[in-house]
PDB file of C-alpha atoms in Angstrom:
ATOM      1  CA  MET A  53     130.348  72.369 112.329  1.00 66.00           C
ATOM      2  CA  PRO A  54     128.118  72.702 109.235  1.00 73.00           C
ATOM      3  CA  ALA A  55     127.930  76.113 107.539  1.00 77.00           C
ATOM      4  CA  TYR A  56     124.239  75.566 106.664  1.00 82.00           C
ATOM      5  CA  ASP A  57     121.790  76.787 109.322  1.00 86.00           C
ATOM      6  CA  LYS A  58     118.115  76.437 108.376  1.00 86.00           C
ATOM      7  CA  ALA A  59     116.867  78.399 111.411  1.00 89.00           C
ATOM      8  CA  ASP A  60     119.137  81.332 110.497  1.00 91.00           C
ATOM      9  CA  LEU A  61     117.861  81.348 106.890  1.00 90.00           C
ATOM     10  CA  GLU A  62     114.229  81.286 108.088  1.00 92.00           C
ATOM     11  CA  ARG A  63     114.926  84.107 110.542  1.00 93.00           C
ATOM     12  CA  ARG A  64     116.584  86.269 107.865  1.00 93.00           C
ATOM     13  CA  MET A  65     113.812  85.645 105.300  1.00 92.00           C
ATOM     14  CA  HIS A  66     111.148  86.391 107.922  1.00 92.00           C
ATOM     15  CA  GLY A  67     113.085  89.582 108.736  1.00 92.00           C
ATOM     16  CA  ALA A  68     112.796  90.705 105.102  1.00 92.00           C
ATOM     17  CA  VAL A  69     108.990  90.249 105.237  1.00 91.00           C
ATOM     18  CA  GLU A  70     108.757  92.130 108.564  1.00 91.00           C
ATOM     19  CA  SER A  71     110.907  94.945 107.173  1.00 88.00           C
ATOM     20  CA  LEU A  72     108.583  95.161 104.150  1.00 88.00           C
ATOM     21  CA  LYS A  73     105.542  95.359 106.451  1.00 86.00           C
ATOM     22  CA  GLY A  74     107.222  98.218 108.316  1.00 82.00           C
ATOM     23  CA  ASP A  75     108.027 100.056 105.069  1.00 80.00           C
ATOM     24  CA  LEU A  76     104.484  99.590 103.763  1.00 81.00           C
ATOM     25  CA  GLY A  77     103.000 100.690 107.093  1.00 77.00           C
ATOM     26  CA  GLY A  78     104.602 104.085 106.555  1.00 71.00           C
ATOM     27  CA  LEU A  79     102.808 104.618 103.233  1.00 71.00           C
ATOM     28  CA  ARG A  80      99.838 106.917 103.564  1.00 64.00           C
ATOM     29  CA  THR A  81      96.577 105.478 102.321  1.00 65.00           C
ATOM     30  CA  GLY A  82      94.179 108.275 103.245  1.00 65.00           C
ATOM     31  CA  ARG A  83      93.417 106.723 106.629  1.00 68.00           C
ATOM     32  CA  ALA A  84      95.130 108.016 109.748  1.00 70.00           C
ATOM     33  CA  SER A  85      97.720 105.696 111.269  1.00 72.00           C
ATOM     34  CA  THR A  86     100.279 106.432 113.981  1.00 75.00           C
ATOM     35  CA  SER A  87     102.943 104.679 111.855  1.00 74.00           C
ATOM     36  CA  LEU A  88     102.699 107.576 109.352  1.00 74.00           C
ATOM     37  CA  LEU A  89     104.880 109.635 111.670  1.00 76.00           C
ATOM     38  CA  ASP A  90     107.477 106.902 112.345  1.00 75.00           C
ATOM     39  CA  PRO A  91     110.053 108.416 109.952  1.00 74.00           C
ATOM     40  CA  VAL A  92     109.819 111.872 111.615  1.00 80.00           C
ATOM     41  CA  THR A  93     112.817 112.909 113.728  1.00 83.00           C
ATOM     42  CA  VAL A  94     112.787 116.062 115.827  1.00 85.00           C
ATOM     43  CA  GLU A  95     115.760 118.216 116.759  1.00 84.00           C
ATOM     44  CA  VAL A  96     115.422 118.789 120.515  1.00 83.00           C
ATOM     45  CA  TYR A  97     117.890 119.075 123.391  1.00 81.00           C
ATOM     46  CA  GLY A  98     120.727 119.309 120.840  1.00 82.00           C
ATOM     47  CA  ALA A  99     119.996 115.877 119.318  1.00 83.00           C
ATOM     48  CA  HIS A 100     117.788 114.277 116.662  1.00 84.00           C
ATOM     49  CA  MET A 101     115.159 112.093 118.337  1.00 85.00           C
ATOM     50  CA  PRO A 102     112.298 110.000 116.935  1.00 84.00           C
ATOM     51  CA  LEU A 103     108.954 111.792 117.330  1.00 82.00           C
ATOM     52  CA  ASN A 104     107.627 109.035 119.616  1.00 83.00           C
ATOM     53  CA  GLN A 105     110.328 109.950 122.188  1.00 84.00           C
ATOM     54  CA  VAL A 106     109.099 113.533 122.602  1.00 86.00           C
ATOM     55  CA  ALA A 107     105.341 113.193 122.050  1.00 87.00           C
ATOM     56  CA  THR A 108     102.389 110.811 122.100  1.00 87.00           C
ATOM     57  CA  VAL A 109     100.790 110.161 118.709  1.00 85.00           C
ATOM     58  CA  SER A 110      97.148 109.067 118.653  1.00 86.00           C
ATOM     59  CA  VAL A 111      94.295 108.672 116.162  1.00 84.00           C
ATOM     60  CA  PRO A 112      91.218 110.464 117.569  1.00 84.00           C
ATOM     61  CA  GLU A 113      89.264 109.892 114.324  1.00 82.00           C
ATOM     62  CA  SER A 114      89.809 108.127 110.994  1.00 76.00           C
ATOM     63  CA  ARG A 115      91.171 111.182 109.144  1.00 78.00           C
ATOM     64  CA  MET A 116      92.998 112.961 111.975  1.00 84.00           C
ATOM     65  CA  LEU A 117      96.219 112.400 113.912  1.00 84.00           C
ATOM     66  CA  SER A 118      96.865 114.049 117.250  1.00 88.00           C
ATOM     67  CA  VAL A 119     100.404 114.698 118.526  1.00 87.00           C
ATOM     68  CA  GLN A 120     100.553 115.502 122.254  1.00 89.00           C
ATOM     69  CA  VAL A 121     103.977 117.075 122.883  1.00 86.00           C
ATOM     70  CA  TRP A 122     105.241 116.339 126.400  1.00 89.00           C
ATOM     71  CA  ASP A 123     107.450 119.424 126.843  1.00 86.00           C
ATOM     72  CA  LYS A 124     105.767 122.702 125.781  1.00 86.00           C
ATOM     73  CA  THR A 125     109.136 124.119 124.598  1.00 86.00           C
ATOM     74  CA  ASN A 126     109.315 121.339 121.948  1.00 85.00           C
ATOM     75  CA  VAL A 127     106.012 122.147 120.189  1.00 85.00           C
ATOM     76  CA  GLY A 128     107.744 124.418 117.636  1.00 86.00           C
ATOM     77  CA  PRO A 129     110.502 121.928 116.697  1.00 86.00           C
ATOM     78  CA  VAL A 130     107.957 119.070 116.469  1.00 86.00           C
ATOM     79  CA  GLU A 131     105.671 121.122 114.195  1.00 87.00           C
ATOM     80  CA  LYS A 132     108.664 122.083 112.016  1.00 86.00           C
ATOM     81  CA  ALA A 133     109.850 118.450 111.813  1.00 85.00           C
ATOM     82  CA  ILE A 134     106.409 117.205 110.701  1.00 83.00           C
ATOM     83  CA  ARG A 135     106.103 119.954 108.067  1.00 82.00           C
ATOM     84  CA  SER A 136     109.581 119.250 106.658  1.00 80.00           C
ATOM     85  CA  ALA A 137     109.223 115.433 106.658  1.00 73.00           C
ATOM     86  CA  GLY A 138     107.679 115.471 103.170  1.00 69.00           C
ATOM     87  CA  LEU A 139     104.523 113.662 104.268  1.00 71.00           C
ATOM     88  CA  GLY A 140     102.161 116.324 102.936  1.00 72.00           C
ATOM     89  CA  LEU A 141     100.741 116.959 106.412  1.00 77.00           C
ATOM     90  CA  ASN A 142      99.967 120.433 107.798  1.00 83.00           C
ATOM     91  CA  PRO A 143      99.913 120.516 111.622  1.00 86.00           C
ATOM     92  CA  ILE A 144      97.358 122.751 113.344  1.00 85.00           C
ATOM     93  CA  ASN A 145      98.800 124.064 116.618  1.00 87.00           C
ATOM     94  CA  ASP A 146      96.467 123.792 119.648  1.00 85.00           C
ATOM     95  CA  GLY A 147      98.847 124.852 122.405  1.00 84.00           C
ATOM     96  CA  GLN A 148     100.606 121.662 123.493  1.00 84.00           C
ATOM     97  CA  THR A 149      98.774 119.455 120.985  1.00 87.00           C
ATOM     98  CA  LEU A 150      99.208 119.377 117.209  1.00 86.00           C
ATOM     99  CA  ARG A 151      96.268 118.211 115.096  1.00 88.00           C
ATOM    100  CA  LEU A 152      97.097 116.697 111.707  1.00 84.00           C
ATOM    101  CA  PRO A 153      94.165 116.382 109.276  1.00 85.00           C
ATOM    102  CA  ILE A 154      94.871 113.648 106.712  1.00 80.00           C
ATOM    103  CA  PRO A 155      94.126 115.048 103.231  1.00 75.00           C
ATOM    104  CA  ASP A 156      92.476 113.001 100.490  1.00 74.00           C
ATOM    105  CA  LEU A 157      94.859 111.307  98.099  1.00 73.00           C
ATOM    106  CA  THR A 158      94.816 112.351  94.465  1.00 77.00           C
ATOM    107  CA  GLU A 159      94.721 109.606  91.824  1.00 82.00           C
ATOM    108  CA  GLU A 160      98.259 110.571  90.796  1.00 80.00           C
ATOM    109  CA  ARG A 161      99.520 110.301  94.393  1.00 77.00           C
ATOM    110  CA  ARG A 162      97.816 106.907  94.764  1.00 81.00           C
ATOM    111  CA  LYS A 163      99.662 105.632  91.684  1.00 83.00           C
ATOM    112  CA  GLU A 164     102.973 106.977  93.039  1.00 80.00           C
ATOM    113  CA  LEU A 165     102.362 105.231  96.369  1.00 81.00           C
ATOM    114  CA  ALA A 166     101.425 101.966  94.630  1.00 84.00           C
ATOM    115  CA  LYS A 167     104.637 102.192  92.608  1.00 85.00           C
ATOM    116  CA  LEU A 168     106.627 102.824  95.805  1.00 84.00           C
ATOM    117  CA  ALA A 169     104.948  99.809  97.418  1.00 86.00           C
ATOM    118  CA  GLY A 170     106.104  97.751  94.442  1.00 88.00           C
ATOM    119  CA  GLN A 171     109.675  99.018  94.907  1.00 88.00           C
ATOM    120  CA  TYR A 172     109.610  98.077  98.607  1.00 89.00           C
ATOM    121  CA  SER A 173     108.310  94.648  97.620  1.00 93.00           C
ATOM    122  CA  GLU A 174     111.104  94.155  95.078  1.00 94.00           C
ATOM    123  CA  LYS A 175     113.705  95.204  97.674  1.00 93.00           C
ATOM    124  CA  ALA A 176     112.352  92.552 100.072  1.00 94.00           C
ATOM    125  CA  LYS A 177     112.434  89.889  97.317  1.00 95.00           C
ATOM    126  CA  ILE A 178     116.067  90.733  96.547  1.00 94.00           C
ATOM    127  CA  ALA A 179     116.906  90.376 100.247  1.00 94.00           C
ATOM    128  CA  VAL A 180     115.211  86.944 100.302  1.00 94.00           C
ATOM    129  CA  ARG A 181     117.071  85.836  97.161  1.00 95.00           C
ATOM    130  CA  ASN A 182     120.359  86.909  98.773  1.00 94.00           C
ATOM    131  CA  VAL A 183     119.534  84.791 101.829  1.00 93.00           C
ATOM    132  CA  ARG A 184     118.759  81.846  99.498  1.00 95.00           C
ATOM    133  CA  ARG A 185     122.107  82.315  97.739  1.00 94.00           C
ATOM    134  CA  ASP A 186     123.899  82.331 101.114  1.00 93.00           C
ATOM    135  CA  GLY A 187     122.090  79.108 102.054  1.00 92.00           C
ATOM    136  CA  MET A 188     123.002  77.411  98.767  1.00 93.00           C
ATOM    137  CA  ASP A 189     126.649  78.514  99.152  1.00 93.00           C
ATOM    138  CA  ALA A 190     126.719  77.141 102.706  1.00 91.00           C
ATOM    139  CA  LEU A 191     125.386  73.778 101.459  1.00 91.00           C
ATOM    140  CA  LYS A 192     128.091  73.584  98.761  1.00 91.00           C
ATOM    141  CA  THR A 193     130.728  74.431 101.374  1.00 92.00           C
ATOM    142  CA  ASP A 194     129.401  71.688 103.664  1.00 90.00           C
ATOM    143  CA  GLU A 195     129.488  69.183 100.789  1.00 90.00           C
ATOM    144  CA  LYS A 196     133.108  70.129  99.933  1.00 91.00           C
ATOM    145  CA  LYS A 197     134.115  69.725 103.588  1.00 90.00           C
ATOM    146  CA  GLY A 198     132.470  66.305 103.608  1.00 88.00           C
ATOM    147  CA  VAL A 199     129.929  67.320 106.283  1.00 89.00           C
ATOM    148  CA  ILE A 200     127.024  66.259 104.028  1.00 90.00           C
ATOM    149  CA  SER A 201     126.676  64.004 100.978  1.00 91.00           C
ATOM    150  CA  GLU A 202     125.701  65.183  97.479  1.00 90.00           C
ATOM    151  CA  ASP A 203     122.224  63.662  97.904  1.00 92.00           C
ATOM    152  CA  GLU A 204     121.792  65.451 101.242  1.00 92.00           C
ATOM    153  CA  ARG A 205     122.914  68.758  99.633  1.00 91.00           C
ATOM    154  CA  LYS A 206     120.362  68.352  96.832  1.00 92.00           C
ATOM    155  CA  ARG A 207     117.592  67.538  99.324  1.00 93.00           C
ATOM    156  CA  LEU A 208     118.459  70.579 101.459  1.00 92.00           C
ATOM    157  CA  GLU A 209     118.707  72.838  98.378  1.00 93.00           C
ATOM    158  CA  THR A 210     115.115  71.828  97.523  1.00 94.00           C
ATOM    159  CA  GLU A 211     114.131  72.721 101.106  1.00 94.00           C
ATOM    160  CA  VAL A 212     115.825  76.142 100.811  1.00 93.00           C
ATOM    161  CA  GLN A 213     114.052  76.755  97.495  1.00 95.00           C
ATOM    162  CA  LYS A 214     110.658  75.847  99.025  1.00 94.00           C
ATOM    163  CA  LEU A 215     111.326  78.248 101.908  1.00 94.00           C
ATOM    164  CA  THR A 216     112.296  80.962  99.401  1.00 94.00           C
ATOM    165  CA  ASP A 217     109.150  80.388  97.298  1.00 95.00           C
ATOM    166  CA  ALA A 218     106.913  80.517 100.383  1.00 94.00           C
ATOM    167  CA  THR A 219     108.541  83.733 101.598  1.00 94.00           C
ATOM    168  CA  ILE A 220     108.239  85.398  98.172  1.00 95.00           C
ATOM    169  CA  ALA A 221     104.550  84.385  98.116  1.00 95.00           C
ATOM    170  CA  ASP A 222     104.151  86.092 101.542  1.00 94.00           C
ATOM    171  CA  ILE A 223     105.812  89.227 100.165  1.00 93.00           C
ATOM    172  CA  ASP A 224     103.492  89.205  97.127  1.00 94.00           C
ATOM    173  CA  SER A 225     100.347  88.863  99.249  1.00 93.00           C
ATOM    174  CA  VAL A 226     101.406  91.607 101.718  1.00 91.00           C
ATOM    175  CA  SER A 227     102.305  93.892  98.813  1.00 91.00           C
ATOM    176  CA  ALA A 228      99.098  93.164  96.864  1.00 90.00           C
ATOM    177  CA  ALA A 229      96.961  93.898  99.930  1.00 88.00           C
ATOM    178  CA  LYS A 230      98.730  97.243 100.437  1.00 86.00           C
ATOM    179  CA  GLU A 231      98.411  98.206  96.766  1.00 86.00           C
ATOM    180  CA  LYS A 232      94.701  97.377  96.887  1.00 85.00           C
ATOM    181  CA  GLU A 233      94.352  99.542 100.028  1.00 81.00           C
ATOM    182  CA  ILE A 234      96.270 102.421  98.376  1.00 79.00           C
ATOM    183  CA  LEU A 235      94.304 102.289  95.129  1.00 80.00           C
ATOM    184  CA  ASN A 236      91.109 101.956  97.162  1.00 74.00           C
ATOM    185  CA  LYS A 237      89.672  99.101  95.108  1.00 52.00           C
TER     186      LYS A 237
END
């Protein structure tokens, strides 16, 4: 059985792009988005749970998030978790609902976020390059085992490189769009 699996390489490279999109989705751009609160975990019932398992997060208007806590006894822990998550959000307690006004971003904060977006992008590119390396290694292994010829290995290496280039181009375009959104240009 050949060690090289094109479908697996494509799946892993696509996974790196999807992971990047998830990371970038969590960056605050001055517009309200439910994904802003994805990293928040709340300590309730003696366990740490994602916020979306104890409350409903919605966007009633462009610069406001609303967190409807299902169990009234959890409002305090949810409010505390949001405050301590380092997102720069200050919840306003309305009984069982928390309102989160989204503050304007300072120029300095925008630059920090753009830099962070660049770091996420680089992390995704490294992941893609690692997948490419695994693919190239698998092709060399297959050639040594006699599963494929040298010409076939070279042809498939070109294919892997094209896939890598296309995926890196995807990463660049996703990252550039997010940076543009952050810097508000």
